[in-house]
mmCIF file of C-alpha atoms and ligand atoms in Angstrom:
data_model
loop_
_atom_site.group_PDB
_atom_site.id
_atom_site.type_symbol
_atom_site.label_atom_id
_atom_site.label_comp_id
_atom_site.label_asym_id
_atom_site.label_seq_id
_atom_site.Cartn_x
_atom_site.Cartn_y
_atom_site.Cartn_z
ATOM 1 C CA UNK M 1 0.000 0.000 0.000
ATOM 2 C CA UNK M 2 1.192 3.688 -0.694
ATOM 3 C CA UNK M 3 1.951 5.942 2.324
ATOM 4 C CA UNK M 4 -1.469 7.996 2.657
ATOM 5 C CA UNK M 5 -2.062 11.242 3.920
ATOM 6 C CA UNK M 6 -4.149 10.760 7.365
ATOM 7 C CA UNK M 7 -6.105 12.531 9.556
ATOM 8 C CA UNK M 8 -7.618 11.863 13.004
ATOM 9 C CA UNK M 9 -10.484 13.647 14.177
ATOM 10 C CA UNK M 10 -11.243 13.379 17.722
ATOM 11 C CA UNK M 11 -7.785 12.531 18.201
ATOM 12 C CA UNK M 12 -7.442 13.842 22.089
ATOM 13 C CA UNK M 13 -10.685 11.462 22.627
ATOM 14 C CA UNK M 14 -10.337 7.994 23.912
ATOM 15 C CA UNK M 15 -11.327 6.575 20.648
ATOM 16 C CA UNK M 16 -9.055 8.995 18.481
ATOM 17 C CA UNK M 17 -6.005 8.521 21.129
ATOM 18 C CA UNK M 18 -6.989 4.186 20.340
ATOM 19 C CA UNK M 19 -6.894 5.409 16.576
ATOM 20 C CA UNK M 20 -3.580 6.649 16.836
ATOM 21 C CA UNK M 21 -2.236 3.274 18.512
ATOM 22 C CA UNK M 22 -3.951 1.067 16.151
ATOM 23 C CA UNK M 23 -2.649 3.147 12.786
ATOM 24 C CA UNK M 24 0.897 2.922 14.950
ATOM 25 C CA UNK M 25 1.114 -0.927 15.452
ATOM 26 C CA UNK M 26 -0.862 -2.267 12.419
ATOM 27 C CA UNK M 27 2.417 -0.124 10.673
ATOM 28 C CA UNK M 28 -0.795 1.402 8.412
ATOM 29 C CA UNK M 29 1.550 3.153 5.807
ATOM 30 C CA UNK M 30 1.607 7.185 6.650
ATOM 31 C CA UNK M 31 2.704 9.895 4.725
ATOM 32 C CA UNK M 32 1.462 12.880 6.750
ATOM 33 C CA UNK M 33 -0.585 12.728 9.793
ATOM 34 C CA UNK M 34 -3.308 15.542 10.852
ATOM 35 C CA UNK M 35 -4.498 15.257 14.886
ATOM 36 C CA UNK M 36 -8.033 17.352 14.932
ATOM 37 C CA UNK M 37 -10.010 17.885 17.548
ATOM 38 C CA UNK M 38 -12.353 20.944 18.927
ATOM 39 C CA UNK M 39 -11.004 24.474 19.950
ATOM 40 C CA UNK M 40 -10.813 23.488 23.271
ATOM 41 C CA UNK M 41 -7.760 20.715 22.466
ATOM 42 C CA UNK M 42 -5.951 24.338 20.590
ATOM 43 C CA UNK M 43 -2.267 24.283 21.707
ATOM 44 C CA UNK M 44 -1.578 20.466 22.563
ATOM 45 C CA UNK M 45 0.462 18.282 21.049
ATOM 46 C CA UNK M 46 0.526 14.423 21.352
ATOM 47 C CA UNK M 47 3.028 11.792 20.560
ATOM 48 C CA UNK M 48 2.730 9.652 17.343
ATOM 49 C CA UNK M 49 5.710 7.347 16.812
ATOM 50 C CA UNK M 50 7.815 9.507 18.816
ATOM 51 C CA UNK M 51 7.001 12.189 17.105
ATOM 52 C CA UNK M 52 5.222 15.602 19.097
ATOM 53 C CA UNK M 53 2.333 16.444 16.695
ATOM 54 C CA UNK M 54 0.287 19.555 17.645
ATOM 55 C CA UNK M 55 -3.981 18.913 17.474
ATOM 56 C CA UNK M 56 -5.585 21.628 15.063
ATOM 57 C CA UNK M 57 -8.748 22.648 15.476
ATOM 58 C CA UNK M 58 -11.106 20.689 13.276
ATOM 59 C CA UNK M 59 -12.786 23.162 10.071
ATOM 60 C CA UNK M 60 -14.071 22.884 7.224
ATOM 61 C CA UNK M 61 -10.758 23.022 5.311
ATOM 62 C CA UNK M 62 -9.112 20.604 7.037
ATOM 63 C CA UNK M 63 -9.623 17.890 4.320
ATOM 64 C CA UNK M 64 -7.806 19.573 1.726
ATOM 65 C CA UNK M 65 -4.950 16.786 0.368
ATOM 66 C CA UNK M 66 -5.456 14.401 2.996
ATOM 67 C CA UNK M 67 -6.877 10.442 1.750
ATOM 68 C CA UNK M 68 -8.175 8.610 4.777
ATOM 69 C CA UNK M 69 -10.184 10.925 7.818
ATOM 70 C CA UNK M 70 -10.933 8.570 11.042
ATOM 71 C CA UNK M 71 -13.719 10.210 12.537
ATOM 72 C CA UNK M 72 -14.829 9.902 16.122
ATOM 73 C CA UNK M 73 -15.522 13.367 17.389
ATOM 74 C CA UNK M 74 -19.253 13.257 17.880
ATOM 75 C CA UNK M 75 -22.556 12.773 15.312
ATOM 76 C CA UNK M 76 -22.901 16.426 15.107
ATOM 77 C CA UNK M 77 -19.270 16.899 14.443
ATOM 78 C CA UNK M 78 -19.562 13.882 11.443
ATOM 79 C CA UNK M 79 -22.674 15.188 10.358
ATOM 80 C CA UNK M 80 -21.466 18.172 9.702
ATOM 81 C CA UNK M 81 -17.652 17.598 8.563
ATOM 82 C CA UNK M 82 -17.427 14.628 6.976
ATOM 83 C CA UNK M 83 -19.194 15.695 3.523
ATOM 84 C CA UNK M 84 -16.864 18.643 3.327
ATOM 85 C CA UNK M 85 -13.912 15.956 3.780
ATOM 86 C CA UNK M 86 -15.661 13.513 1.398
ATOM 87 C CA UNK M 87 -16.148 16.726 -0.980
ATOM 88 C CA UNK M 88 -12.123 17.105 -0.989
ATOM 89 C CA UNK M 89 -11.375 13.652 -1.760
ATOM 90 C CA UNK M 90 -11.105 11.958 0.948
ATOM 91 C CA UNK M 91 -12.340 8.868 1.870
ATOM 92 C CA UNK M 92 -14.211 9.530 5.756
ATOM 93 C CA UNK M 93 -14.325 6.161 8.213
ATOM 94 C CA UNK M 94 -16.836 7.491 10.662
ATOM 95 C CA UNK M 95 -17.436 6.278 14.122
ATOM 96 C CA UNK M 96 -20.456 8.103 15.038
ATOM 97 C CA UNK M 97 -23.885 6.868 14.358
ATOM 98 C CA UNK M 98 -24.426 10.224 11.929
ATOM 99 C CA UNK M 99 -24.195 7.878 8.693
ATOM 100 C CA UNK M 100 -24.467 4.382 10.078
ATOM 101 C CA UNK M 101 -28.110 3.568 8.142
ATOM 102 C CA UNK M 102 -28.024 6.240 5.165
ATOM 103 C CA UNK M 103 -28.507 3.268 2.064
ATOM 104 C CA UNK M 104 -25.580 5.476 0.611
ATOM 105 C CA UNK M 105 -23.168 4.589 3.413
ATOM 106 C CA UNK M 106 -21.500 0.860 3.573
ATOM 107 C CA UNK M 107 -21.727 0.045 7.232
ATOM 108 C CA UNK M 108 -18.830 -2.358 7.578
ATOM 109 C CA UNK M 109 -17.020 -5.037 9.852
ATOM 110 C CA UNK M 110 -14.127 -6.643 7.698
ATOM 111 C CA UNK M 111 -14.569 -9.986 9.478
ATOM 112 C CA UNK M 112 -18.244 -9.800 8.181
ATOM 113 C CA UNK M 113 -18.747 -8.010 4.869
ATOM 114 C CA UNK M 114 -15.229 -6.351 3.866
ATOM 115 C CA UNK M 115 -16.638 -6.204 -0.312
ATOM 116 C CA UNK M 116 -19.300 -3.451 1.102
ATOM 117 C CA UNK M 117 -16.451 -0.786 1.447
ATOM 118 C CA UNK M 118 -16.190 -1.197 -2.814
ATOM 119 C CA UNK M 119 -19.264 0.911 -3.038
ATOM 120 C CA UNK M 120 -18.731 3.988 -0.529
ATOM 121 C CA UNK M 121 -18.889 7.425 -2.065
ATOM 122 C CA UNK M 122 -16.525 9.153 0.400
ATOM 123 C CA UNK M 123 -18.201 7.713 3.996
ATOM 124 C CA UNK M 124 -17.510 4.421 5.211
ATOM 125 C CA UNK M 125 -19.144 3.960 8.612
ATOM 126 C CA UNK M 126 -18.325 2.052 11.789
ATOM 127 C CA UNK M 127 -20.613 -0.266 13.172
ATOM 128 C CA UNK M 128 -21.710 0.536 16.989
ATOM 129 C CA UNK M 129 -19.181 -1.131 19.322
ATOM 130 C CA UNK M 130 -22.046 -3.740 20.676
ATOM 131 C CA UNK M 131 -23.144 -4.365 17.131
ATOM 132 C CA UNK M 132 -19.403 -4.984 15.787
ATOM 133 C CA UNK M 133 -18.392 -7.271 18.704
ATOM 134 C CA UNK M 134 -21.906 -9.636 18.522
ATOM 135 C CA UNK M 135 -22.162 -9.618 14.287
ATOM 136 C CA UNK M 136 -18.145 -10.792 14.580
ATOM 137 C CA UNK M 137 -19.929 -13.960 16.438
ATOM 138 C CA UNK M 138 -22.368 -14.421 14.833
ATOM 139 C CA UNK M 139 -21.385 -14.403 11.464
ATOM 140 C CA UNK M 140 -20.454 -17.770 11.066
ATOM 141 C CA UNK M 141 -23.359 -19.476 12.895
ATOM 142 C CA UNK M 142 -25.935 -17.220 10.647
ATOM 143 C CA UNK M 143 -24.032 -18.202 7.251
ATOM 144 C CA UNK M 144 -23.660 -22.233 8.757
ATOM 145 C CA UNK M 145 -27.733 -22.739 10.124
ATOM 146 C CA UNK M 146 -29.124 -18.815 9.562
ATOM 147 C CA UNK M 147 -30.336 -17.300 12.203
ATOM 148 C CA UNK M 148 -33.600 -16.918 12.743
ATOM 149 C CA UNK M 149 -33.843 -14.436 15.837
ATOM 150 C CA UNK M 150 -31.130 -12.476 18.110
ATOM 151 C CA UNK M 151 -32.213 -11.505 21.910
ATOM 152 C CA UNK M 152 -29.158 -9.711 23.181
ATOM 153 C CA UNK M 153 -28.372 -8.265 26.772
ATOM 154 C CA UNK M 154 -25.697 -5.896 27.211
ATOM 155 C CA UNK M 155 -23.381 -5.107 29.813
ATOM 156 C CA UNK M 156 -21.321 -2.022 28.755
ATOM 157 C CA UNK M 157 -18.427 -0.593 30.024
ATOM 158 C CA UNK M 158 -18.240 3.346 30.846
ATOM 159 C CA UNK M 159 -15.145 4.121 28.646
ATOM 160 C CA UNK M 160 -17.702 3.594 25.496
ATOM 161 C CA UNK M 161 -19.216 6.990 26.879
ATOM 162 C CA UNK M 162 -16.076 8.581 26.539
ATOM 163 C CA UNK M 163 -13.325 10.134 28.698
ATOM 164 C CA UNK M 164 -15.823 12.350 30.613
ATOM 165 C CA UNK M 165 -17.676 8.846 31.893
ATOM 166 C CA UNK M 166 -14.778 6.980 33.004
ATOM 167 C CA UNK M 167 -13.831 10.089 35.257
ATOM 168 C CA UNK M 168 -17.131 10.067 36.349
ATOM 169 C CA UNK M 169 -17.048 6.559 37.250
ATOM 170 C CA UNK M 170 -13.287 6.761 39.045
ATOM 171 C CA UNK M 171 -15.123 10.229 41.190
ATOM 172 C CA UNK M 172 -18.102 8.453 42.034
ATOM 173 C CA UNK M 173 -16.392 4.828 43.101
ATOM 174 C CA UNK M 174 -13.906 7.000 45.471
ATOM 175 C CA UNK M 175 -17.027 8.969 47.137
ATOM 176 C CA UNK M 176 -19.145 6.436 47.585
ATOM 177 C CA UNK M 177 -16.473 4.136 49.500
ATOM 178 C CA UNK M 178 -15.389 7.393 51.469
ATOM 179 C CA UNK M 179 -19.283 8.031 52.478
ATOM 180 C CA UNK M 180 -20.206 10.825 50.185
ATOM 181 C CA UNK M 181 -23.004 11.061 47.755
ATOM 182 C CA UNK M 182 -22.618 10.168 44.113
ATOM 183 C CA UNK M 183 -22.556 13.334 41.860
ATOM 184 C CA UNK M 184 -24.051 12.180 38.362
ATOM 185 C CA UNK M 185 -23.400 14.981 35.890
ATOM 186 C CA UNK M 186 -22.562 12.306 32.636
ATOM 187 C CA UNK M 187 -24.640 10.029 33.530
ATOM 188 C CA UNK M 188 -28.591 10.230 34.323
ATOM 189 C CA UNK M 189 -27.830 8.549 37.998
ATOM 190 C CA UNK M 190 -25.234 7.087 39.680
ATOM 191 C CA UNK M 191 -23.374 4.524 37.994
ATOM 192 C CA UNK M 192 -21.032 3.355 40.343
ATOM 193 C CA UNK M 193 -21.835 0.351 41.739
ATOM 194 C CA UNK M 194 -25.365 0.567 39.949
ATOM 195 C CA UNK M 195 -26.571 -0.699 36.726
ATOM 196 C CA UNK M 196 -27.892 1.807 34.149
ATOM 197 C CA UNK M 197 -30.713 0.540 31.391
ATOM 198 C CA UNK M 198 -30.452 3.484 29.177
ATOM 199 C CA UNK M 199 -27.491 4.047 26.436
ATOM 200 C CA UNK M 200 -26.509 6.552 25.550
ATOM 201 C CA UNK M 201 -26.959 8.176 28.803
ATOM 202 C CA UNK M 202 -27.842 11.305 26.924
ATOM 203 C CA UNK M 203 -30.135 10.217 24.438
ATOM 204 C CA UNK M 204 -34.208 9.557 25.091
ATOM 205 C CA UNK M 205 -36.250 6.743 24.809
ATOM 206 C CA UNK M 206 -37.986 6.368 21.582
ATOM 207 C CA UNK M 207 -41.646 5.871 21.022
ATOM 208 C CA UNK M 208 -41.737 2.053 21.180
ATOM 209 C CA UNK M 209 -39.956 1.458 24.311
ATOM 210 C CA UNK M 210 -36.283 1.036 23.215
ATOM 211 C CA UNK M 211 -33.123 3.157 23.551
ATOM 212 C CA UNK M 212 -31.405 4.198 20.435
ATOM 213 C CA UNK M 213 -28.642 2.121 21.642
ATOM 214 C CA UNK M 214 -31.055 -0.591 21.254
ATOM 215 C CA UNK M 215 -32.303 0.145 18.142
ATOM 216 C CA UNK M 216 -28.995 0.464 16.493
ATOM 217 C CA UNK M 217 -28.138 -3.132 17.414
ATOM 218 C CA UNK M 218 -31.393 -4.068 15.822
ATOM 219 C CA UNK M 219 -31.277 -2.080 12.846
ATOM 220 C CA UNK M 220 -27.331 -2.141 12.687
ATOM 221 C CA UNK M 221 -27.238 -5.895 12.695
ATOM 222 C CA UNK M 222 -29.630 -6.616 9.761
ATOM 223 C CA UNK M 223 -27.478 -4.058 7.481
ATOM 224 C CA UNK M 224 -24.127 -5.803 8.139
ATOM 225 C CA UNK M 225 -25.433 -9.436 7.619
ATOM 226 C CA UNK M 226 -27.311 -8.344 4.785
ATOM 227 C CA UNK M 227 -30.305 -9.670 5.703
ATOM 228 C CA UNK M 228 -33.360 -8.256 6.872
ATOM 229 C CA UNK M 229 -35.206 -11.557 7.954
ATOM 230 C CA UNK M 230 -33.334 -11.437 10.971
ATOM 231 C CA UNK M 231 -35.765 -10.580 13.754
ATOM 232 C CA UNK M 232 -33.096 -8.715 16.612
ATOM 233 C CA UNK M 233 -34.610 -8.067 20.119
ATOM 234 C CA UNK M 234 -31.991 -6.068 22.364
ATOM 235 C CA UNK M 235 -31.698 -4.585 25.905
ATOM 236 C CA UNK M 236 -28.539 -2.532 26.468
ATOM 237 C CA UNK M 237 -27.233 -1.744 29.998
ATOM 238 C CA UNK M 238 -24.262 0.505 31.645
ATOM 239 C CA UNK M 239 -22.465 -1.005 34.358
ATOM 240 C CA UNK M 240 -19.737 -0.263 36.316
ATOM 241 C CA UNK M 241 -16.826 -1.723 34.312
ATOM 242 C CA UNK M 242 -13.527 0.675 33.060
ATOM 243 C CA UNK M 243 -13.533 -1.096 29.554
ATOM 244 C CA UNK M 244 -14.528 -3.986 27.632
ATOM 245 C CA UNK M 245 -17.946 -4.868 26.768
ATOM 246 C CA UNK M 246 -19.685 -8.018 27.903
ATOM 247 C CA UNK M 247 -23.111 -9.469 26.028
ATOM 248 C CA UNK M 248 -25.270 -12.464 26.520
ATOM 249 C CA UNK M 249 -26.648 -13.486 23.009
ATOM 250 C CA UNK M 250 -29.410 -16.037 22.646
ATOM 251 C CA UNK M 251 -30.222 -17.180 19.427
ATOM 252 C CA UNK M 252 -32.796 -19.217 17.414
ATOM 253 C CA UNK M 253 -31.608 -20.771 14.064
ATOM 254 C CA UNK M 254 -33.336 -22.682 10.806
ATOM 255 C CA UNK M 255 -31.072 -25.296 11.314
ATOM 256 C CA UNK M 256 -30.720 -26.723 14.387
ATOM 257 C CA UNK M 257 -26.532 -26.203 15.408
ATOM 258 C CA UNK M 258 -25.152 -28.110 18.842
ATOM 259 C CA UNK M 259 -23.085 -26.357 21.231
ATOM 260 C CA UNK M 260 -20.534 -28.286 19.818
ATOM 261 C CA UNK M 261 -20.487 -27.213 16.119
ATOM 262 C CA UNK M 262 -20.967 -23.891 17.273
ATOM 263 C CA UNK M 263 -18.284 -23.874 19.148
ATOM 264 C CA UNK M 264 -15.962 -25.614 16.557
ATOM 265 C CA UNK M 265 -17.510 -22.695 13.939
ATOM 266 C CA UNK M 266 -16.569 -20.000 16.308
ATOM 267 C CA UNK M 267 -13.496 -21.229 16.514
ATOM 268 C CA UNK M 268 -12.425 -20.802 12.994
ATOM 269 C CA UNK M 269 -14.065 -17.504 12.459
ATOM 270 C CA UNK M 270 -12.020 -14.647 11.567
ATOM 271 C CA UNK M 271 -11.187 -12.517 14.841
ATOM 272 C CA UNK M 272 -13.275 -15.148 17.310
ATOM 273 C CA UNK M 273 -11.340 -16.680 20.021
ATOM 274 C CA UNK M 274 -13.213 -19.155 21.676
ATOM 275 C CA UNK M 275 -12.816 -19.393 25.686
ATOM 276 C CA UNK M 276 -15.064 -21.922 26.747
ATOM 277 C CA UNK M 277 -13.696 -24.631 29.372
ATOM 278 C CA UNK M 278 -16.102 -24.750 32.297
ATOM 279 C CA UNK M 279 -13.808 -27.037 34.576
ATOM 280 C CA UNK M 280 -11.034 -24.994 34.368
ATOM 281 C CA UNK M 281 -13.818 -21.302 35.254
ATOM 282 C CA UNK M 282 -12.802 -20.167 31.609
ATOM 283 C CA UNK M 283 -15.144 -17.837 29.861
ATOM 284 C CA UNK M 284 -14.848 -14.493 28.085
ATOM 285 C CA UNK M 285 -14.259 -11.403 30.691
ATOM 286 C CA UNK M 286 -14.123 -7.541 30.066
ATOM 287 C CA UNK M 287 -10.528 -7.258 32.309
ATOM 288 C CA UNK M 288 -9.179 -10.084 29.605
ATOM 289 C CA UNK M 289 -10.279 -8.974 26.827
ATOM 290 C CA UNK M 290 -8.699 -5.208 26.922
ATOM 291 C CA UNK M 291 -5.995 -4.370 25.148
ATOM 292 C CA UNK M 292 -6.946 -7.128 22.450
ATOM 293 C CA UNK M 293 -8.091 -7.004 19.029
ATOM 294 C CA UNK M 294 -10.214 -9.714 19.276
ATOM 295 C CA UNK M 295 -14.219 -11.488 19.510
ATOM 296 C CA UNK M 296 -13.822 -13.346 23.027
ATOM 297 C CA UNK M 297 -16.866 -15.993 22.859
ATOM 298 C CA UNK M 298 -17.883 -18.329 25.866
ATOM 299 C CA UNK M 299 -20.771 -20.322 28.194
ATOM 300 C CA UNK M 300 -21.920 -22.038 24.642
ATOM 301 C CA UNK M 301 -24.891 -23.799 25.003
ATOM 302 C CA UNK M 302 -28.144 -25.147 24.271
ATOM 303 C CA UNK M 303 -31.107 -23.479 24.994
ATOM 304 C CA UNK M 304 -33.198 -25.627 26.715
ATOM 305 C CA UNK M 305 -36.470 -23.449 25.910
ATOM 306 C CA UNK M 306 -35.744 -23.736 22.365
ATOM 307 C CA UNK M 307 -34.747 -27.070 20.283
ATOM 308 C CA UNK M 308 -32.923 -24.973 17.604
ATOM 309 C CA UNK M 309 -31.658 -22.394 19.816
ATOM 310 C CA UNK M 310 -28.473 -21.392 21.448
ATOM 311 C CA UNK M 311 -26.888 -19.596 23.957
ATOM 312 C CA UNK M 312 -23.548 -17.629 24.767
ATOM 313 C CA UNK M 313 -21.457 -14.957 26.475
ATOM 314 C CA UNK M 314 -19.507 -12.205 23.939
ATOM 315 C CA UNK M 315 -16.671 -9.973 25.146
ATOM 316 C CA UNK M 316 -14.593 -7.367 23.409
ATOM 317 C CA UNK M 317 -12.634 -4.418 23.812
ATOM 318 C CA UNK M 318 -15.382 -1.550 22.805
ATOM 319 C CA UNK M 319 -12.718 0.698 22.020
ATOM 320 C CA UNK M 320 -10.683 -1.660 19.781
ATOM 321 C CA UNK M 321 -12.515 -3.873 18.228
ATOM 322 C CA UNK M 322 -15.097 -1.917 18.935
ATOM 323 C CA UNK M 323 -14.438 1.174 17.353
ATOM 324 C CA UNK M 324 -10.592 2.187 16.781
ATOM 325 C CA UNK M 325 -9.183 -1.487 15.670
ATOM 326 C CA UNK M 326 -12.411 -2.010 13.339
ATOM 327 C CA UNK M 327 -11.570 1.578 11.568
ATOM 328 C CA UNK M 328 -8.162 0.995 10.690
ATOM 329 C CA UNK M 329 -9.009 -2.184 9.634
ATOM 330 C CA UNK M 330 -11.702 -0.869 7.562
ATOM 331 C CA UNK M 331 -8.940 1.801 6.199
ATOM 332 C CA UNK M 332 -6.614 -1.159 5.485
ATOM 333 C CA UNK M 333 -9.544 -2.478 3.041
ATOM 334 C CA UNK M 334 -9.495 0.989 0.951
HETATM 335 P P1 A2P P 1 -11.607 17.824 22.663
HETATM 336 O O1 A2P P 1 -10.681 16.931 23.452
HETATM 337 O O2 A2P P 1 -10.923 19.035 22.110
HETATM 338 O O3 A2P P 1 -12.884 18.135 23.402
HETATM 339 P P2 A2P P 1 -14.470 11.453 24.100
HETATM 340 O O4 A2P P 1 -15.505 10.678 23.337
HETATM 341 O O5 A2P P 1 -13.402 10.593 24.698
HETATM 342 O O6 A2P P 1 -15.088 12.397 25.089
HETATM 343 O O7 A2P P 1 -13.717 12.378 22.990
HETATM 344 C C1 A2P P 1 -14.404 13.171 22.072
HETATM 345 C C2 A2P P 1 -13.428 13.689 21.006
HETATM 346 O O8 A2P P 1 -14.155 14.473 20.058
HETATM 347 C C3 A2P P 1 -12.349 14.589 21.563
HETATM 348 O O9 A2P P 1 -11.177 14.461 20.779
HETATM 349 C C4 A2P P 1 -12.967 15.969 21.385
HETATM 350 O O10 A2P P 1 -12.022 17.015 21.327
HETATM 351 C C5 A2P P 1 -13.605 15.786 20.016
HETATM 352 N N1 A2P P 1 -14.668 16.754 19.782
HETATM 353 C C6 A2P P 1 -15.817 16.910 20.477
HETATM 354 N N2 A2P P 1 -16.558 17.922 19.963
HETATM 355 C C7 A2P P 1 -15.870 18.411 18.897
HETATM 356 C C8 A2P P 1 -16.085 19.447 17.956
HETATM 357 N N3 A2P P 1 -17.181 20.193 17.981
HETATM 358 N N4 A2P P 1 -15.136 19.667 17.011
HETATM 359 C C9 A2P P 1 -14.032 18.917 16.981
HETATM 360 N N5 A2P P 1 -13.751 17.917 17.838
HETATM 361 C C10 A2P P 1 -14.665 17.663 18.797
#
């Protein structure tokens, strides 16, 4: 591949900061690198490759000669700067939800449906980090026995609500044990030690019940699979976990699969390690799985209120796999 000219957006931001490790490790080949991020990020540098680069403040021009943009600076921020990128050139990988299910925008997890990126026109867009981490899984049981219907539960770590959130979370841990009152300013209520059912904390409920967290799994995981058949049911949840988000996935197939040739599909699936040895107390966990690239799958069973349905226990690093990891892989596709 040619050295590109690259630019990060959101760069001072957990995900663009996971960005700038991923395009350093994978060795993605860079020309020239541009760190963006808002006014309020004017006058700092950070280190890429050893290298202090100063973060500009993200405009309109910022595009001009630059190939690949990684986005993750906010919907509003993609809604608004990512056409004027595209309209320069360059080819926009957005992590925000701002593009995720305009029919003009491939929505794409390489593991899962890498030839959609062939037919962007300037956005590609990143999957929602519980969407990427469950489709990775269950990819190769849909294209093996098709599946039939999804109910996920979610159990989602704080750092997916940004740098703000895990601060929030540290504050609130350290009152709490010293006797003083939680202070929720991020978050609707307290989230230490609590369990919250509504992502994004900042978002409403819609009219049917769900969060738009919710309905991005559902809607999210039909467009990657290509296939709209698949009936999705999710409930997403906040707990009190740094990183690394955990899922419990039930699913109902056409043909019946056993926990055993599940297991022995997961197992060869792209990016799916499969950690599933009860004796020994092995199963996926959020503290294992960060700082990986991978799909941690465990607890695979039968359903025993189902004859064709199984269920299992997903883990990945939200901000890797998640979200950083998934758009430089996606950028290693162009
Ligand atoms: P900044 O650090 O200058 O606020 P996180 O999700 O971890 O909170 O990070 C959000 C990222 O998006 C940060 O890099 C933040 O920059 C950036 N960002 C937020 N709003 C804007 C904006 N209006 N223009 C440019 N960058 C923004």
């Amino acid at each position: 591949m040619t050295p590109k000219s690259v630019a990060v957006a959101g760069a001072t931001g957990l995900v663009g900061r996971q960005m700038l490790e991923m395009l350093d490790e994978r060795n993605y080949p860079i020309k020239n690198l541009k760190l963006l991020a808002s006014a309020r990020s004017k006058g700092r540098t950070l280190t890429f490759k050893g290298e202090e680069l100063p973060v500009e403040v993200l405009a309109e021009d910022s595009f001009k000669g630059v190939e690949v943009a990684l986005f993750s600076a906010g919907g509003g921020t993609s809604k608004k700067f990512a056409p004027c990128a595209a309209k320069d050139g360059c080819v926009v990988v957005d992590n925000s939800s701002a593009w995720r299910m305009d029919p003009e925008v491939p929505l794409v997890v390489p593991e899962v449906n890498p030839d959609d990126v062939k037919w962007h026109k300037g956005i590609i867009a990143n999957p929602n980090c519980s969407t990427i981490q469950m489709v990775v899984a269950l990819k190769p049981l849909h294209d093996a026995a098709r599946l039939e219907r999804v109910v996920v539960s979610t159990y989602q770590a704080v750092s997916g609500a940004g740098k703000d959130a895990v601060e929030e979370l540290k504050a609130q841990t350290r009152d709490i044990l010293d006797g003083k009152p939680a202070q929720p300013k991020v978050f609707p209520h307290q989230i230490a030690f609590n369990c919250i059912p509504q992502i994004p904390q900042s978002a409403a409920f819609i009219e049917n019940g769900y969060s738009t967290e919710e309905m991005k799994m559902i809607n999210e995981t039909k467009k990657i699979m290509g296939d709209d058949r698949i009936r999705v049911t999710a409930t997403t949840v906040r707990v009190p976990v740094f990183n690394g988000h955990s899922e419990s996935v039930n699913i109902e197939t056409e043909k019946k699969l056993t926990a055993a040739q599940a297991r022995e599909l997961l197992a060869r699936a792209p990016g799916v390690v499969v950690q599933d040895d009860l004796e020994a107390q092995q199963y996926p966990l959020a503290t294992v799985a960060t700082g990986r690239g991978e799909t941690f799958v465990g607890r695979i069973r039968e359903d025993l209120s189902h004859p064709r349905g199984l269920c299992f226990w997903v883990v990945s690093d939200n901000l890797l796999k998640g979200a950083a990891l998934n758009a430089v892989q996606i950028a290693e596709l162009l």
